[in-house]
Amino acid sequence: MSEFLTVKAIRDAVAAGTVTAEEIVKNALAKIDLEDPKIGAFLEVFPERALAKAREIDAMKARGDVLPRLAGVPVAIKDNMLLMGEKASAGSKILQDYTAAYTATVVARLEEAGAIIIGRTNMDEFAMGSSTETSAFQKTHNPWDLERIPGGSSGGSAAAVAAGFVAASLGTDTGGSIRQPAAMCGIVGLKPTYGRVSRYGIVALASSLDQVGPFTHTVEDAMLIMEVIEGRDAHDATSADITDKPVAELLAPTMKGLRVGVPKEYFLDGMDPEVRARVEEAIAVFKDNGAEIINISLPLAPYALPTYYIIQPAEASSNLARFDGMRYGTRAPGALEDSYLTARSEGFGLEVKRRIMLGAFILSAGYYDAFYKKSLAVRNALRQEFDEAYKQVDVIIGPTAPGTAWKLGEKSDDPIAMYLADVFTTSANITGLPGISIPCGFANGLPVGLQIQAKPFDEMKLYTAAAAYQAVTDWHNQLPQA
Amino acid sequence: MDINLDHVAKLAKLRLTPAEKETFSRQLPSIVEYVAKLQEVDTSTVDAKAYLTDATNVFRADEPTTAQSERDAAVAAFPKSAGDALQVPGVFNH
């Protein structure tokens, strides 16, 4: 059944009746059973639930009902997404016994569309990390090289797609947590425009930055997932009404006439020269296929990462205040204050404590203006700079990350080295703009990602450009042998 | 950069181990020094904005919509309860 590697192939085959949803799910479960012990993508699979849902789809088909858009397509969700009745731990010990009391809007929409939630995937604790190593539960290995990290924080969701366990999964991206692992695992990862996708039922990291998005092998598949999950949700006041939803069937991939901005700030001296070479080759592909390459400058882009490391810990320290053992997780013994301190100090890992401390410091009396308020001004200035750039270009392209997947443990003791893995991705979160990472070749045998960014709510440009690149290249069809 | 770890830990409601204190006393100042790069940027002509979306004051009707099953599940997820009552430690000393 190796031909069922894409959402579209599965969907079409189930609709045509050449395969049943139950066969698709059984096959996925068997593959996970056999191969995931060496990858570690899943924290838990939901075999009974998945098979029951698959049989429902097959019964609909047998009755001759019109099947919904994603009928029979297995999808993995990140461990910070709620599915009522199932555990959701956000990779943290403090939530290891939490059972979701309701279902996240994105997950509910997937199920309504006939997709089958097959399990929850490993992640950095509370999505704080770039390698999935801060998970309280297990390490995830990169399917291209088992000694290496899959990227993070949505590393389990990325590895599950790269390893061929599922055709699609969901991740969250607060500073690059979808795009960076997509790049390191050689697949497609989309961070939508802020407001495009509801976060209701997602464990919040930094509320002004978080977005949910898909991992897939193809751009078309990313569109198929987005069509289902995007749009206004009354439960998330920041979610936007989308009047003009892109439709996969109407996609007309082309690079002709596309104005492609290449910022000089996206090519750092310290970056992996092989990564740089792959990205330059990808830019040449755009040029050869009729795109206009425009060299631009975004002088504030180098400040995106330090801005991010103020806003994100500040918001995280506030968001994570709710985890005190009173309403969820494990209640620690003792009087109130003692109970709080014990639950939090024993429940959170080192990286989470580091960021909560950093956030509490940044927001504390005497430092608020110098750090937090300053970062909000730089954020606004950076957005204005991007708005200005998009007057002369349609998309901006560059590397997704400055290097390829590193060895497990290599950067664990150096937080700033770890944070630098997000140097090219945080600007999209800071400014709210959409970005996609697509595979553009290999550096020393490891996948390299090309990042394409566009104006707010102009995902159609991203799809058009990225699908056009996939139409003339073969990188997305290459699979790991590990 | 001098960071009073005990004060910050108190704000963060964390009880740090000696090893964590040692690690953070080295790491937090270097992270703060890194993010302090922002002081180089002239922001005299831009406003500080917490959100960049155009949306303001998004309201919805104040009507209960939560299903009984969700209510029951939320109670079940609560670490300590007696029937329908949720139990927490006392806030005031007797």
Coordinates of C-alpha atoms in Angstrom, one line a residue:
Chain A
M1 CA 0.0 0.0 0.0
S2 CA 3.0 2.3 -0.4
E3 CA 1.1 4.2 -3.1
F4 CA -1.0 5.8 -0.3
L5 CA 1.6 8.4 0.7
T6 CA -0.6 11.4 0.1
V7 CA -3.8 12.7 1.5
K8 CA -5.2 13.0 -2.0
A9 CA -4.3 9.5 -3.0
I10 CA -5.9 8.0 0.1
R11 CA -9.0 10.3 -0.1
D12 CA -9.5 9.4 -3.8
A13 CA -9.0 5.7 -3.4
V14 CA -11.4 5.5 -0.4
A15 CA -14.0 7.5 -2.4
A16 CA -13.5 5.3 -5.4
G17 CA -13.9 2.2 -3.3
T18 CA -10.5 0.7 -4.4
V19 CA -9.5 0.5 -0.8
T20 CA -11.5 0.7 2.5
A21 CA -10.8 3.2 5.3
E22 CA -10.3 0.2 7.6
E23 CA -7.6 -1.2 5.4
I24 CA -5.9 2.2 5.3
V25 CA -6.0 2.5 9.1
K26 CA -4.9 -1.1 9.8
N27 CA -2.0 -0.5 7.5
A28 CA -1.0 2.7 9.2
L29 CA -1.3 1.1 12.7
A30 CA 0.8 -1.9 11.6
K31 CA 3.5 0.3 10.2
I32 CA 3.6 2.4 13.4
D33 CA 3.7 -0.7 15.5
L34 CA 6.6 -2.1 13.5
E35 CA 8.7 1.0 12.9
D36 CA 7.8 3.6 15.5
P37 CA 9.8 2.0 18.3
K38 CA 13.0 3.2 16.5
I39 CA 11.5 6.6 15.6
G40 CA 9.5 7.6 18.7
A41 CA 7.1 9.9 16.8
F42 CA 4.0 8.8 18.8
L43 CA 3.3 9.2 22.5
E44 CA 0.1 7.2 22.0
V45 CA -1.9 5.7 19.2
F46 CA -5.7 5.4 19.3
P47 CA -6.3 2.0 17.5
E48 CA -9.8 1.4 18.7
R49 CA -11.1 4.9 18.1
A50 CA -9.4 5.0 14.7
L51 CA -10.7 1.7 13.6
A52 CA -14.3 2.6 14.8
K53 CA -14.1 5.8 12.8
A54 CA -12.8 4.0 9.7
R55 CA -15.7 1.5 9.9
E56 CA -18.1 4.4 10.1
I57 CA -16.6 5.8 6.8
D58 CA -16.8 2.4 5.2
A59 CA -20.5 2.1 6.3
M60 CA -21.2 5.5 4.7
K61 CA -19.6 4.3 1.5
A62 CA -21.5 1.0 1.5
R63 CA -24.8 3.0 1.9
G64 CA -23.8 5.1 -1.1
D65 CA -23.5 8.4 0.9
V66 CA -21.4 11.2 -0.4
L67 CA -18.2 11.0 1.6
P68 CA -16.8 14.1 3.3
R69 CA -13.6 15.8 2.0
L70 CA -11.0 13.8 3.9
A71 CA -12.9 10.5 4.4
G72 CA -10.5 7.8 5.5
V73 CA -7.4 9.9 5.8
P74 CA -5.4 9.1 9.0
V75 CA -4.0 12.2 10.6
A76 CA -1.7 12.5 13.6
I77 CA -2.1 15.4 16.1
K78 CA 0.5 17.0 18.3
D79 CA 0.2 16.3 22.0
N80 CA -0.9 19.9 22.8
M81 CA -4.2 19.4 20.9
L82 CA -7.3 18.3 22.8
L83 CA -9.4 15.3 21.7
M84 CA -12.1 14.7 24.3
G85 CA -11.6 11.5 26.3
E86 CA -8.0 11.1 25.2
K87 CA -4.8 12.2 27.0
A88 CA -3.1 15.5 26.0
S89 CA 0.1 16.2 27.9
A90 CA 1.8 18.9 25.9
G91 CA 5.0 16.8 26.4
S92 CA 5.0 17.7 30.1
K93 CA 5.0 15.7 33.3
I94 CA 2.7 18.2 34.8
L95 CA -0.1 17.1 32.4
Q96 CA 0.9 13.5 32.0
D97 CA -2.4 12.2 33.5
Y98 CA -4.7 14.9 32.0
T99 CA -7.6 13.7 29.9
A100 CA -9.1 16.2 27.5
A101 CA -12.5 17.5 28.6
Y102 CA -13.4 18.8 25.2
T103 CA -12.1 18.7 21.6
A104 CA -10.0 21.4 19.9
T105 CA -11.8 23.1 17.0
V106 CA -9.1 21.9 14.4
V107 CA -9.4 18.3 15.6
A108 CA -13.3 18.5 15.5
R109 CA -13.2 19.9 12.0
L110 CA -10.8 17.1 10.8
E111 CA -13.1 14.5 12.2
E112 CA -16.2 16.1 10.7
A113 CA -14.4 16.0 7.4
G114 CA -13.9 12.2 7.8
A115 CA -10.2 12.3 8.7
I116 CA -9.2 9.7 11.3
I117 CA -7.2 10.8 14.3
I118 CA -4.7 8.0 14.7
G119 CA -2.6 9.2 17.7
R120 CA -0.8 12.0 19.5
T121 CA 2.8 12.9 18.7
N122 CA 5.8 13.7 20.8
M123 CA 6.8 17.4 21.2
D124 CA 9.1 19.6 23.2
E125 CA 7.6 20.3 26.6
F126 CA 4.9 23.0 26.1
A127 CA 6.4 23.5 22.6
M128 CA 9.5 25.0 24.1
G129 CA 12.4 23.7 22.0
S130 CA 13.8 23.2 18.6
S131 CA 14.7 19.5 18.7
T132 CA 11.8 17.7 20.6
E133 CA 14.4 16.7 23.2
T134 CA 12.7 18.7 26.0
S135 CA 9.8 16.3 25.9
A136 CA 9.3 14.8 29.4
F137 CA 8.6 11.4 27.9
Q138 CA 10.9 10.3 25.0
K139 CA 13.3 11.3 22.3
T140 CA 12.2 11.4 18.7
H141 CA 14.6 10.3 16.0
N142 CA 14.9 11.8 12.5
P143 CA 13.8 9.2 10.0
W144 CA 16.6 10.3 7.7
D145 CA 19.3 9.5 10.3
L146 CA 18.3 8.0 13.6
E147 CA 21.1 9.6 15.5
R148 CA 19.7 13.0 14.8
I149 CA 16.9 15.2 16.0
P150 CA 13.8 15.6 13.9
G151 CA 13.7 19.4 14.7
G152 CA 11.1 20.9 17.0
S153 CA 9.0 21.6 18.7
S154 CA 6.5 19.6 16.5
G155 CA 9.2 16.9 15.9
G156 CA 6.9 13.9 16.4
S157 CA 4.3 15.2 13.9
A158 CA 7.1 15.9 11.4
A159 CA 8.7 12.5 11.9
A160 CA 5.4 10.7 11.6
V161 CA 4.9 12.1 8.1
A162 CA 8.5 11.7 7.0
A163 CA 8.5 8.1 8.1
G164 CA 5.3 7.4 6.1
F165 CA 3.2 6.5 9.1
V166 CA 0.6 9.1 8.1
A167 CA 0.1 11.3 5.0
A168 CA -0.6 14.4 7.2
S169 CA -0.3 15.6 10.7
L170 CA -0.9 18.8 12.6
G171 CA 1.7 20.9 14.4
T172 CA 1.8 24.3 16.1
D173 CA 4.2 27.0 15.2
T174 CA 5.1 29.7 17.6
G175 CA 8.6 30.6 16.4
G176 CA 9.2 28.0 13.7
S177 CA 7.9 24.8 15.3
I178 CA 6.2 23.5 12.1
R179 CA 8.6 24.9 9.4
Q180 CA 11.9 24.0 11.1
P181 CA 11.1 20.3 11.7
A182 CA 9.5 20.1 8.2
A183 CA 12.8 21.3 6.8
M184 CA 14.8 18.8 8.9
C185 CA 12.6 15.9 8.0
G186 CA 12.3 16.7 4.3
I187 CA 8.6 17.4 4.1
V188 CA 6.1 20.4 3.7
G189 CA 5.2 22.4 6.8
L190 CA 2.9 25.4 6.8
K191 CA 2.6 28.2 9.4
P192 CA -0.6 30.0 8.4
T193 CA -1.3 33.8 8.8
Y194 CA -2.0 34.7 12.5
G195 CA -5.8 34.4 12.8
R196 CA -6.4 31.9 10.0
V197 CA -6.7 28.9 12.2
S198 CA -8.5 28.6 15.5
R199 CA -6.4 27.8 18.6
Y200 CA -9.4 26.7 20.7
G201 CA -8.4 23.5 22.5
I202 CA -4.7 24.0 21.9
V203 CA -2.4 24.3 24.9
A204 CA -1.2 27.9 24.6
L205 CA 2.5 28.8 24.5
A206 CA 2.5 32.4 23.4
S207 CA -0.9 33.6 22.4
S208 CA 0.1 36.4 20.1
L209 CA 2.3 34.1 18.1
D210 CA 0.8 30.5 18.1
Q211 CA -0.7 29.1 14.9
V212 CA -1.8 25.6 14.0
G213 CA -0.8 24.2 10.6
P214 CA -0.2 20.9 8.6
F215 CA 2.7 18.7 7.8
T216 CA 2.4 16.8 4.4
H217 CA 4.5 15.6 1.5
T218 CA 2.9 17.9 -1.0
V219 CA 1.6 21.5 -1.2
E220 CA -1.7 20.2 -2.5
D221 CA -2.1 18.0 0.6
A222 CA -1.4 21.0 2.8
M223 CA -4.2 22.9 1.0
L224 CA -6.6 19.9 1.5
I225 CA -6.0 20.0 5.3
M226 CA -6.1 23.8 5.5
E227 CA -9.5 23.9 3.7
V228 CA -10.9 21.9 6.5
I229 CA -9.3 23.5 9.6
E230 CA -9.1 27.2 8.6
G231 CA -11.7 29.9 9.2
R232 CA -13.6 31.7 11.9
D233 CA -14.4 30.0 15.2
A234 CA -16.5 31.7 17.8
H235 CA -14.4 30.1 20.5
D236 CA -11.2 31.9 19.4
A237 CA -11.7 35.6 19.2
T238 CA -8.5 36.1 17.2
S239 CA -9.7 33.8 14.4
A240 CA -10.5 35.6 11.2
D241 CA -13.4 35.4 8.8
I242 CA -11.9 34.1 5.6
T243 CA -14.0 35.2 2.7
D244 CA -11.8 33.8 -0.1
K245 CA -10.7 30.3 0.8
P246 CA -8.2 28.7 -1.5
V247 CA -9.5 25.6 -3.1
A248 CA -7.0 22.8 -4.0
E249 CA -8.8 22.0 -7.3
L250 CA -8.4 25.6 -8.4
L251 CA -4.6 25.7 -7.8
A252 CA -2.7 26.7 -10.9
P253 CA 1.0 26.4 -10.0
T254 CA 3.2 28.8 -11.9
M255 CA 6.3 30.8 -11.3
K256 CA 5.8 33.0 -14.4
G257 CA 5.8 36.6 -13.5
L258 CA 6.1 35.9 -9.8
R259 CA 8.1 38.6 -8.0
V260 CA 10.4 36.8 -5.7
G261 CA 12.2 38.8 -3.0
V262 CA 15.5 37.5 -1.7
P263 CA 16.6 39.4 1.4
K264 CA 20.4 39.6 2.0
E265 CA 19.8 39.2 5.7
Y266 CA 18.5 35.7 5.1
F267 CA 22.0 34.5 4.3
L268 CA 24.3 34.5 7.3
D269 CA 28.0 34.1 7.3
G270 CA 27.8 31.3 9.9
M271 CA 25.3 29.2 8.1
D272 CA 26.0 25.8 6.6
P273 CA 27.5 26.5 3.1
E274 CA 25.7 23.4 1.7
V275 CA 22.4 24.7 2.9
R276 CA 23.1 28.0 1.4
A277 CA 24.0 26.3 -1.9
R278 CA 20.7 24.3 -2.0
V279 CA 18.7 27.5 -1.4
E280 CA 20.6 29.3 -4.1
E281 CA 19.9 26.5 -6.5
A282 CA 16.2 26.7 -5.6
I283 CA 16.2 30.4 -6.3
A284 CA 17.8 29.6 -9.7
V285 CA 14.9 27.2 -10.4
F286 CA 12.4 30.0 -9.8
K287 CA 14.4 32.3 -12.1
D288 CA 14.7 29.6 -14.9
N289 CA 10.9 29.1 -14.7
G290 CA 10.0 32.7 -15.3
A291 CA 10.0 34.3 -11.9
E292 CA 11.6 37.7 -11.4
I293 CA 14.3 37.6 -8.7
I294 CA 14.5 40.9 -6.7
N295 CA 17.3 41.4 -4.2
I296 CA 15.9 43.2 -1.2
S297 CA 17.0 44.2 2.3
L298 CA 15.1 43.8 5.6
P299 CA 17.4 45.5 8.0
L300 CA 15.3 44.7 11.0
A301 CA 15.2 40.9 10.2
P302 CA 18.2 40.1 12.4
Y303 CA 16.2 41.5 15.4
A304 CA 13.3 39.1 14.9
L305 CA 15.0 36.4 17.1
P306 CA 15.8 38.6 20.1
T307 CA 12.3 40.2 19.8
Y308 CA 10.9 36.6 19.8
Y309 CA 12.9 35.7 22.9
I310 CA 11.3 38.5 24.8
I311 CA 7.7 38.2 23.7
Q312 CA 7.5 34.4 23.8
P313 CA 8.9 33.8 27.3
A314 CA 6.8 36.8 28.6
E315 CA 3.6 35.4 27.2
A316 CA 4.6 31.8 28.2
S317 CA 5.2 32.8 31.8
S318 CA 1.7 34.2 31.9
N319 CA 0.0 31.3 30.0
L320 CA 1.7 28.7 32.1
A321 CA 0.6 30.3 35.4
R322 CA -2.5 28.2 35.0
F323 CA -0.5 25.0 35.6
D324 CA -0.4 24.8 39.4
G325 CA -2.0 21.5 40.1
M326 CA -5.4 23.0 41.1
R327 CA -7.5 22.4 38.0
Y328 CA -5.5 19.9 36.0
G329 CA -2.7 17.5 36.4
T330 CA -1.3 16.3 39.7
R331 CA -2.3 18.1 42.9
A332 CA 0.7 18.4 45.2
P333 CA 0.2 18.1 49.0
G334 CA 0.4 20.9 51.5
A335 CA -1.0 24.4 52.0
L336 CA -1.9 26.5 49.0
E337 CA 1.5 28.2 48.3
D338 CA 3.5 25.0 49.1
S339 CA 1.2 23.0 46.8
Y340 CA 1.7 25.5 43.9
L341 CA 5.5 25.4 44.3
T342 CA 5.8 21.7 44.6
A343 CA 3.4 21.0 41.6
R344 CA 5.2 23.4 39.4
S345 CA 8.8 22.7 40.5
E346 CA 8.3 18.9 40.1
G347 CA 6.0 19.1 37.0
F348 CA 8.0 21.4 34.7
G349 CA 11.3 20.5 33.0
L350 CA 14.4 22.7 32.8
E351 CA 13.7 24.5 29.5
V352 CA 10.2 25.4 30.7
K353 CA 11.5 26.7 34.0
R354 CA 14.2 28.7 32.1
R355 CA 11.6 30.4 29.9
I356 CA 9.2 31.0 32.8
M357 CA 12.0 32.6 34.7
L358 CA 13.1 34.7 31.7
G359 CA 9.5 35.8 31.2
A360 CA 8.9 36.7 34.8
F361 CA 12.2 38.7 34.8
I362 CA 11.3 40.5 31.6
L363 CA 7.9 41.5 32.9
S364 CA 9.1 42.5 36.4
A365 CA 9.1 46.0 37.8
G366 CA 12.0 48.0 36.4
Y367 CA 12.5 45.9 33.3
Y368 CA 9.1 45.9 31.6
D369 CA 9.7 49.0 29.5
A370 CA 13.3 48.2 28.6
F371 CA 12.5 44.7 27.4
Y372 CA 8.8 43.9 26.9
K373 CA 7.5 47.3 25.7
K374 CA 10.6 47.7 23.5
S375 CA 10.0 44.4 21.9
L376 CA 6.5 45.3 21.0
A377 CA 7.7 48.4 19.2
V378 CA 10.4 46.5 17.3
R379 CA 7.7 44.0 16.4
N380 CA 5.5 46.7 14.9
A381 CA 8.5 48.2 13.1
L382 CA 9.4 44.8 11.6
R383 CA 5.9 44.3 10.4
Q384 CA 6.0 47.8 8.7
E385 CA 9.3 46.8 7.0
F386 CA 7.7 43.6 5.7
D387 CA 4.6 45.5 4.5
E388 CA 6.9 47.8 2.6
A389 CA 8.8 44.9 1.0
Y390 CA 5.5 43.3 -0.2
K391 CA 4.8 46.4 -2.2
Q392 CA 7.5 45.3 -4.6
V393 CA 7.5 41.5 -4.2
D394 CA 4.9 38.7 -4.1
V395 CA 6.8 36.3 -2.0
I396 CA 10.1 36.3 0.0
I397 CA 12.3 33.2 -0.1
G398 CA 15.3 32.0 1.8
P399 CA 16.4 29.1 4.0
T400 CA 14.1 27.7 6.6
A401 CA 17.0 27.0 9.0
P402 CA 20.7 27.8 8.9
G403 CA 21.7 24.2 9.1
T404 CA 20.4 20.6 8.9
A405 CA 19.4 18.2 11.7
W406 CA 22.0 17.9 14.4
K407 CA 22.9 15.0 16.6
L408 CA 20.8 14.2 19.6
G409 CA 22.3 15.9 22.7
E410 CA 24.5 18.2 20.6
K411 CA 23.0 21.5 21.6
S412 CA 21.2 20.6 24.8
D413 CA 23.5 22.5 27.1
D414 CA 23.6 25.7 25.1
P415 CA 20.2 27.4 25.0
I416 CA 21.3 30.2 22.6
A417 CA 22.8 27.8 20.0
M418 CA 19.4 26.0 20.2
Y419 CA 17.5 29.2 19.8
L420 CA 19.5 30.2 16.7
A421 CA 17.9 27.2 14.8
D422 CA 14.8 29.5 14.6
V423 CA 16.7 32.6 13.3
F424 CA 14.9 32.6 9.9
T425 CA 11.4 31.5 11.1
T426 CA 10.6 33.7 14.0
S427 CA 10.0 36.8 11.8
A428 CA 6.8 35.2 10.5
N429 CA 5.4 34.8 14.0
I430 CA 6.4 38.2 15.2
T431 CA 4.7 39.8 12.2
G432 CA 1.8 37.4 11.8
L433 CA 2.7 36.5 8.2
P434 CA 2.3 33.1 6.6
G435 CA 5.3 30.9 5.8
I436 CA 5.8 27.5 4.3
S437 CA 8.8 25.2 4.2
I438 CA 9.3 22.8 1.3
P439 CA 12.1 20.3 0.7
C440 CA 14.8 21.7 -1.7
G441 CA 17.5 19.1 -1.7
F442 CA 20.1 17.6 0.6
A443 CA 23.2 18.7 2.4
N444 CA 25.5 15.8 3.4
G445 CA 22.6 13.4 3.1
L446 CA 20.2 15.4 5.3
P447 CA 17.1 17.3 4.0
V448 CA 17.2 21.1 3.5
G449 CA 14.1 23.3 3.6
L450 CA 13.2 26.3 1.5
Q451 CA 11.1 28.9 3.2
I452 CA 8.6 30.9 1.2
Q453 CA 6.8 33.8 3.0
A454 CA 3.9 36.0 1.8
K455 CA 1.6 38.8 2.8
P456 CA -1.0 38.2 5.5
F457 CA -3.8 36.0 4.3
D458 CA -2.1 35.5 0.9
E459 CA -1.6 31.8 1.4
M460 CA -2.7 31.3 -2.2
K461 CA 0.6 32.9 -3.3
L462 CA 2.5 30.5 -1.1
Y463 CA 0.6 27.5 -2.5
T464 CA 1.0 28.7 -6.1
A465 CA 4.8 29.3 -5.7
A466 CA 5.5 26.2 -3.6
A467 CA 3.4 23.9 -5.8
A468 CA 5.1 25.3 -8.9
Y469 CA 8.5 24.4 -7.4
Q470 CA 7.3 20.9 -6.6
A471 CA 6.0 20.5 -10.1
V472 CA 9.5 20.9 -11.6
T473 CA 11.5 19.2 -8.8
D474 CA 11.5 15.8 -7.2
W475 CA 12.8 16.4 -3.7
H476 CA 9.4 15.9 -2.1
N477 CA 9.1 12.4 -3.6
Q478 CA 12.3 11.2 -1.9
L479 CA 11.8 9.1 1.2
P480 CA 14.1 8.1 4.1
Q481 CA 15.5 4.5 4.0
A482 CA 16.4 4.4 7.7
Chain B
M1 CA 23.3 42.0 34.0
D2 CA 22.4 41.3 37.6
I3 CA 19.4 39.0 38.0
N4 CA 18.0 38.4 41.5
L5 CA 17.1 34.7 41.0
D6 CA 15.3 34.3 44.3
H7 CA 13.0 37.2 43.5
V8 CA 12.3 36.0 40.0
A9 CA 11.7 32.5 41.2
K10 CA 9.2 33.9 43.7
L11 CA 7.3 35.7 40.9
A12 CA 7.4 32.6 38.7
K13 CA 6.1 30.4 41.6
L14 CA 9.1 28.0 41.2
R15 CA 11.3 26.4 43.9
L16 CA 14.7 26.0 42.2
T17 CA 17.2 23.3 43.2
P18 CA 20.8 24.4 43.8
A19 CA 21.8 22.9 40.5
E20 CA 19.0 24.8 38.6
K21 CA 20.1 28.0 40.4
E22 CA 23.7 27.4 39.3
T23 CA 22.6 26.8 35.7
F24 CA 20.3 29.8 35.5
S25 CA 22.8 32.1 37.2
R26 CA 25.1 31.4 34.2
Q27 CA 22.4 31.2 31.4
L28 CA 19.8 33.8 32.1
P29 CA 22.3 36.8 32.0
S30 CA 23.7 35.7 28.7
I31 CA 20.2 35.3 27.2
V32 CA 19.2 38.7 28.6
E33 CA 22.3 40.2 27.1
Y34 CA 21.4 38.6 23.8
V35 CA 17.9 40.0 23.7
A36 CA 19.1 43.4 24.9
K37 CA 20.4 43.9 21.3
L38 CA 17.0 45.4 20.7
Q39 CA 18.2 48.6 22.3
E40 CA 20.1 49.3 19.1
V41 CA 16.8 49.7 17.2
D42 CA 15.3 53.2 16.9
T43 CA 11.6 52.9 17.7
S44 CA 10.9 56.5 18.3
T45 CA 8.4 56.6 15.4
V46 CA 6.5 53.4 16.0
D47 CA 4.0 52.4 18.6
A48 CA 4.3 49.4 20.9
K49 CA 1.5 47.0 19.8
A50 CA 0.8 43.7 21.6
Y51 CA -1.3 42.4 18.6
L52 CA -0.9 43.2 15.0
T53 CA -4.4 42.1 13.8
D54 CA -7.1 44.6 12.9
A55 CA -9.6 42.9 15.1
T56 CA -10.8 44.9 18.1
N57 CA -13.4 44.0 20.8
V58 CA -14.6 40.7 19.4
F59 CA -17.8 39.9 21.3
R60 CA -20.1 36.9 21.4
A61 CA -23.4 36.4 23.2
D62 CA -23.0 35.4 26.9
E63 CA -24.9 32.2 26.5
P64 CA -24.0 28.8 28.1
T65 CA -23.1 26.4 25.3
T66 CA -21.0 23.8 27.0
A67 CA -22.5 20.3 26.7
Q68 CA -23.2 18.4 29.9
S69 CA -20.6 15.8 28.8
E70 CA -17.9 18.5 28.6
R71 CA -18.9 19.8 32.0
D72 CA -18.7 16.2 33.5
A73 CA -15.3 15.7 31.8
A74 CA -14.0 19.0 33.2
V75 CA -15.1 17.9 36.7
A76 CA -13.5 14.5 36.2
A77 CA -10.2 16.1 35.1
F78 CA -10.1 18.2 38.3
P79 CA -7.5 16.6 40.7
K80 CA -9.8 16.6 43.7
S81 CA -13.5 16.7 44.0
A82 CA -16.4 15.4 46.2
G83 CA -19.4 14.8 44.1
D84 CA -20.1 17.9 42.1
A85 CA -17.9 20.1 44.4
L86 CA -14.4 20.9 43.4
Q87 CA -11.9 20.8 46.3
V88 CA -8.9 23.1 46.7
P89 CA -6.6 23.9 49.6
G90 CA -7.7 26.8 51.9
V91 CA -6.6 30.2 50.8
F92 CA -6.5 31.7 54.4
N93 CA -5.0 30.3 57.5
H94 CA -7.4 29.5 60.3

